[in-house]
Amino acid sequence: MSVIFPFQLPTTGVFSFCNCISSTERYQLLADTDVQRARLRDVLKRAKRSNIQDMLEVVKVGYFWAILETIEDYIPYMFTIKEGLEAGDLLLDAEIVTSWRLPLTASHLHLVENQRVQFPTIYFEISMTLLTYALSLLSLGEETYQVGQSEEKWKQATAHLLSAQAVLTYLSTHPLQLGSAPPLDLQPSTLTPIIKLISGSLHLLVVYKSLPSTTSTSKPPPASLLSRVSIYGLEQFSAALSLLSAPFQNDALQNWLQDAKSYAAAVAQMYMAVERESKGDVGSAIAFCVAARAEVKSGTAAEIIKHSSKFLHKKPSLSGSSSSSLSGGGGKQKDGMQVNIRALRSELEDLEKSYRTQNDRVTFQKIPDVKEIKRNWPSGREVVAPRSEWVPPKSLVDWDSAEDVVEESRHRVKIGYSGQGQYY
C-alpha cells in the first residue's frame, strides 16, 4: 500500500566554493564545505544509478539514510557561508552558480534524462538541498512504513513525513532571494500542493494503522472517527489537485492524487457504512457500500446497483483476519495507490454481501438513494497537526566576533518523533 507519491530525487553537478570565494582566514571552512558537497553529489548519483527492486534491500543498503545524513552534515556549512556573505566577511571572486536536475517538474519517463538547470547565488544551492532533504524524508517515510507494522515503525513513518512537511513549509515561506523567476520546483505554487499532499498522506497513515490486521492487538478507534479522518485526507488531496499550477505538468503525480482521492472517499464511506450498521440502519449501510464501490470502480453507482443483487453471501472480513490485505506491510509494493484500491474494492464487496444478506433475511429495510446519503456526510477531522516550521541550524562561525562557535552547535537536524499522542 502506498503512503506518498514516489518523487524522484535530484542530482547535482560539480561545484567548488573555493573557486568562487577566497579567504585566508576561512579557507578551511570553504574546503570542508566543498568536501561535504562532493559527498552529497556522490551519494545522490549512487542512489540514482541503483536498480534495487526489493524495498527491504533498499533499506538494508541504506541509501536514504546515507542521503539524509550527508545532507544534514552539509546544511550547516551552506548557511554559515550564506551568513558570511551577507555579513560581508566573505567576498565573491566569481558568481556562485550551481546546477541541479529538477525533481518535481521533471519528466517521469526514464527514457530521456532531464537536463540540469543552472541558477546563480548561494540561495539556489540552499533551496535545492532543502528540497532534496524533504523528498528524501518522504521516501524514507514510505519505506519505513513498507517494511514494518510495529507501533515504532508507524511513529517513524509519521515523523519522517512531518519533518518533510516542515522543511517544505520553510521553503515555501522563505523564498531565499531567488529573484523574480525562480525555478518552478521552488515556487510556492508548486510546493503548496506537495504540502497538502503530505497532510493527506499523514491521515492515510492513521487509517492504515487502524485497519484490521492479524498482528494488531490494539482496539481500533470508532468507525465514526475514522470516516472523518478519511474525509480530511480526501479534502487535502482535493486541495492539492486544485492547487497544481498549469505549468506543473506531472501526469504521474496527478494520477496518484486522483487515486488517493478515490481511495479516501471510499474508505470514508466504508466506515460510515460500518457505523450505520452498528446502529441498526442496514439500509443506509448498504447504500454507503454502493457509493464507496462507485468511487473505486468504473461506472456509476446506479450501474453498480444493477449487479449488486447477484452477490453471493460471504462473511465480511472487517472484523476478521482475512482483511490483513488491507493493512499493507508488503515489502515489494510497487503499484502505488492501485494496490490500495484493489484491496479496498474486494473488502467493500464482501461487506456489502453481508449487509444485503442481513437485510434480506432480518431487517427488510429500504435502501436509500446514493445521492441522499451523500448529503449527510460529516466534516473532516484533522488528527495529525503539522510541526512547527523547520528552523535552519546555527552558523558554524560567529561572524560578529569572527570566532568559531563551539563544537556543540554543529549538530545535525534531528528527525525524532514529535507526533506521539496525536493519532486520535
GROMACS .gro file of C-alpha atoms in nm, residues 188-384:
model
  197
  188PRO     CA    1   0.517   2.832  -0.364
  189SER     CA    2   0.262   2.738  -0.632
  190THR     CA    3   0.446   2.404  -0.666
  191LEU     CA    4   0.542   2.346  -0.303
  192THR     CA    5   0.199   2.421  -0.151
  193PRO     CA    6   0.023   2.129  -0.329
  194ILE     CA    7   0.301   1.897  -0.209
  195ILE     CA    8   0.247   2.017   0.148
  196LYS     CA    9  -0.126   1.944   0.112
  197LEU     CA   10  -0.047   1.601  -0.030
  198ILE     CA   11   0.168   1.521   0.273
  199SER     CA   12  -0.113   1.627   0.506
  200GLY     CA   13  -0.348   1.386   0.326
  201SER     CA   14  -0.089   1.107   0.343
  202LEU     CA   15  -0.042   1.160   0.717
  203HIS     CA   16  -0.412   1.092   0.763
  204LEU     CA   17  -0.399   0.791   0.531
  205LEU     CA   18  -0.135   0.653   0.768
  206VAL     CA   19  -0.383   0.685   1.054
  207VAL     CA   20  -0.638   0.491   0.851
  208TYR     CA   21  -0.385   0.223   0.754
  209LYS     CA   22  -0.282   0.184   1.116
  210SER     CA   23  -0.644   0.129   1.217
  211LEU     CA   24  -0.732  -0.130   0.953
  212PRO     CA   25  -0.771  -0.486   1.088
  213SER     CA   26  -0.456  -0.693   1.090
  214THR     CA   27  -0.353  -1.036   1.217
  215THR     CA   28  -0.064  -0.870   1.403
  216SER     CA   29  -0.268  -0.592   1.563
  217THR     CA   30  -0.362  -0.630   1.928
  218SER     CA   31  -0.494  -0.279   1.997
  219LYS     CA   32  -0.857  -0.183   1.963
  220PRO     CA   33  -0.916   0.043   1.661
  221PRO     CA   34  -1.082   0.383   1.708
  222PRO     CA   35  -1.455   0.423   1.637
  223ALA     CA   36  -1.571   0.400   1.276
  224SER     CA   37  -1.725   0.746   1.310
  225LEU     CA   38  -1.382   0.896   1.380
  226LEU     CA   39  -1.208   0.703   1.104
  227SER     CA   40  -1.464   0.820   0.849
  228ARG     CA   41  -1.393   1.182   0.943
  229VAL     CA   42  -1.015   1.122   0.931
  230SER     CA   43  -1.058   0.978   0.580
  231ILE     CA   44  -1.269   1.276   0.475
  232TYR     CA   45  -0.997   1.513   0.596
  233GLY     CA   46  -0.745   1.322   0.384
  234LEU     CA   47  -0.985   1.348   0.088
  235GLU     CA   48  -1.007   1.725   0.141
  236GLN     CA   49  -0.628   1.759   0.144
  237PHE     CA   50  -0.580   1.553  -0.173
  238SER     CA   51  -0.854   1.753  -0.345
  239ALA     CA   52  -0.685   2.079  -0.241
  240ALA     CA   53  -0.350   1.954  -0.372
  241LEU     CA   54  -0.503   1.874  -0.711
  242SER     CA   55  -0.680   2.208  -0.739
  243LEU     CA   56  -0.363   2.400  -0.644
  244LEU     CA   57  -0.138   2.239  -0.906
  245SER     CA   58  -0.049   2.522  -1.141
  246ALA     CA   59  -0.083   2.488  -1.517
  247PRO     CA   60   0.294   2.485  -1.582
  248PHE     CA   61   0.335   2.200  -1.333
  249GLN     CA   62   0.272   1.915  -1.577
  250ASN     CA   63   0.330   1.591  -1.389
  251ASP     CA   64   0.077   1.333  -1.503
  252ALA     CA   65   0.208   1.067  -1.266
  253LEU     CA   66   0.154   1.293  -0.964
  254GLN     CA   67  -0.193   1.397  -1.081
  255ASN     CA   68  -0.294   1.034  -1.135
  256TRP     CA   69  -0.166   0.939  -0.788
  257LEU     CA   70  -0.367   1.222  -0.632
  258GLN     CA   71  -0.681   1.117  -0.819
  259ASP     CA   72  -0.639   0.761  -0.694
  260ALA     CA   73  -0.572   0.886  -0.340
  261LYS     CA   74  -0.891   1.094  -0.354
  262SER     CA   75  -1.093   0.793  -0.468
  263TYR     CA   76  -0.943   0.572  -0.200
  264ALA     CA   77  -1.002   0.823   0.080
  265ALA     CA   78  -1.362   0.883  -0.030
  266ALA     CA   79  -1.433   0.510  -0.049
  267VAL     CA   80  -1.275   0.436   0.291
  268ALA     CA   81  -1.476   0.720   0.447
  269GLN     CA   82  -1.800   0.570   0.316
  270MET     CA   83  -1.696   0.220   0.420
  271TYR     CA   84  -1.660   0.339   0.778
  272MET     CA   85  -1.988   0.530   0.754
  273ALA     CA   86  -2.145   0.201   0.645
  274VAL     CA   87  -1.994   0.021   0.945
  275GLU     CA   88  -2.122   0.293   1.177
  276ARG     CA   89  -2.476   0.282   1.032
  277GLU     CA   90  -2.495  -0.097   1.054
  278SER     CA   91  -2.385  -0.086   1.418
  279LYS     CA   92  -2.686   0.138   1.487
  280GLY     CA   93  -2.927  -0.095   1.308
  281ASP     CA   94  -2.958   0.114   0.990
  282VAL     CA   95  -2.865  -0.164   0.749
  283GLY     CA   96  -3.033   0.003   0.450
  284SER     CA   97  -2.810   0.309   0.477
  285ALA     CA   98  -2.507   0.085   0.534
  286ILE     CA   99  -2.576  -0.088   0.202
  287ALA     CA  100  -2.615   0.248   0.026
  288PHE     CA  101  -2.281   0.366   0.164
  289CYS     CA  102  -2.115   0.046   0.040
  290VAL     CA  103  -2.262   0.103  -0.307
  291ALA     CA  104  -2.139   0.463  -0.306
  292ALA     CA  105  -1.795   0.357  -0.185
  293ARG     CA  106  -1.760   0.097  -0.459
  294ALA     CA  107  -1.857   0.360  -0.714
  295GLU     CA  108  -1.554   0.563  -0.602
  296VAL     CA  109  -1.308   0.282  -0.674
  297LYS     CA  110  -1.475   0.120  -0.972
  298SER     CA  111  -1.551   0.239  -1.323
  299GLY     CA  112  -1.917   0.311  -1.390
  300THR     CA  113  -2.184   0.497  -1.197
  301ALA     CA  114  -2.340   0.396  -0.869
  302ALA     CA  115  -2.666   0.319  -1.050
  303GLU     CA  116  -2.489   0.072  -1.279
  304ILE     CA  117  -2.325  -0.096  -0.981
  305ILE     CA  118  -2.663  -0.132  -0.805
  306LYS     CA  119  -2.792  -0.338  -1.101
  307HIS     CA  120  -2.526  -0.600  -1.033
  308SER     CA  121  -2.544  -0.591  -0.654
  309SER     CA  122  -2.831  -0.844  -0.633
  310LYS     CA  123  -2.604  -1.107  -0.789
  311PHE     CA  124  -2.366  -1.106  -0.495
  312LEU     CA  125  -2.334  -1.432  -0.306
  313HIS     CA  126  -2.324  -1.435   0.072
  314LYS     CA  127  -1.977  -1.417   0.224
  315LYS     CA  128  -1.880  -1.328   0.577
  316PRO     CA  129  -1.731  -0.976   0.590
  317SER     CA  130  -1.365  -0.958   0.681
  318LEU     CA  131  -1.363  -0.620   0.853
  319SER     CA  132  -1.370  -0.795   1.188
  320GLY     CA  133  -1.166  -1.095   1.080
  321SER     CA  134  -0.809  -1.176   0.997
  322SER     CA  135  -0.871  -1.206   0.622
  323SER     CA  136  -0.869  -0.828   0.594
  324SER     CA  137  -0.497  -0.818   0.650
  325SER     CA  138  -0.458  -0.746   0.278
  326LEU     CA  139  -0.595  -0.402   0.354
  327SER     CA  140  -0.340  -0.325   0.620
  328GLY     CA  141  -0.036  -0.319   0.393
  329GLY     CA  142   0.308  -0.412   0.510
  330GLY     CA  143   0.433  -0.574   0.190
  331GLY     CA  144   0.799  -0.537   0.115
  332LYS     CA  145   0.760  -0.512  -0.264
  333GLN     CA  146   0.454  -0.292  -0.314
  334LYS     CA  147   0.524  -0.111  -0.641
  335ASP     CA  148   0.180  -0.030  -0.784
  336GLY     CA  149   0.113   0.283  -0.581
  337MET     CA  150  -0.242   0.367  -0.485
  338GLN     CA  151  -0.382   0.099  -0.719
  339VAL     CA  152  -0.275  -0.165  -0.465
  340ASN     CA  153  -0.483   0.011  -0.202
  341ILE     CA  154  -0.780   0.043  -0.434
  342ARG     CA  155  -0.780  -0.324  -0.539
  343ALA     CA  156  -0.772  -0.441  -0.177
  344LEU     CA  157  -1.045  -0.195  -0.077
  345ARG     CA  158  -1.267  -0.294  -0.370
  346SER     CA  159  -1.262  -0.657  -0.256
  347GLU     CA  160  -1.330  -0.555   0.105
  348LEU     CA  161  -1.630  -0.346   0.006
  349GLU     CA  162  -1.780  -0.628  -0.199
  350ASP     CA  163  -1.754  -0.865   0.096
  351LEU     CA  164  -1.905  -0.608   0.331
  352GLU     CA  165  -2.196  -0.533   0.102
  353LYS     CA  166  -2.273  -0.903   0.052
  354SER     CA  167  -2.301  -0.947   0.426
  355TYR     CA  168  -2.525  -0.642   0.475
  356ARG     CA  169  -2.755  -0.743   0.187
  357THR     CA  170  -2.790  -1.093   0.329
  358GLN     CA  171  -2.874  -0.944   0.669
  359ASN     CA  172  -3.127  -0.709   0.513
  360ASP     CA  173  -3.291  -0.981   0.301
  361ARG     CA  174  -3.328  -1.220   0.596
  362VAL     CA  175  -3.373  -0.999   0.903
  363THR     CA  176  -3.416  -0.622   0.874
  364PHE     CA  177  -3.600  -0.572   0.539
  365GLN     CA  178  -3.510  -0.202   0.523
  366LYS     CA  179  -3.537   0.029   0.225
  367ILE     CA  180  -3.204   0.119   0.067
  368PRO     CA  181  -3.174   0.499   0.036
  369ASP     CA  182  -3.069   0.670  -0.286
  370VAL     CA  183  -2.693   0.725  -0.309
  371LYS     CA  184  -2.743   1.098  -0.368
  372GLU     CA  185  -2.944   1.120  -0.046
  373ILE     CA  186  -2.675   0.967   0.177
  374LYS     CA  187  -2.402   1.184   0.024
  375ARG     CA  188  -2.584   1.492   0.155
  376ASN     CA  189  -2.529   1.367   0.510
  377TRP     CA  190  -2.151   1.341   0.514
  378PRO     CA  191  -1.978   1.456   0.834
  379SER     CA  192  -1.697   1.710   0.827
  380GLY     CA  193  -1.335   1.605   0.803
  381ARG     CA  194  -1.124   1.593   1.117
  382GLU     CA  195  -0.754   1.672   1.144
  383VAL     CA  196  -0.580   1.439   1.390
  384VAL     CA  197  -0.214   1.486   1.288
   0.00000   0.00000   0.00000
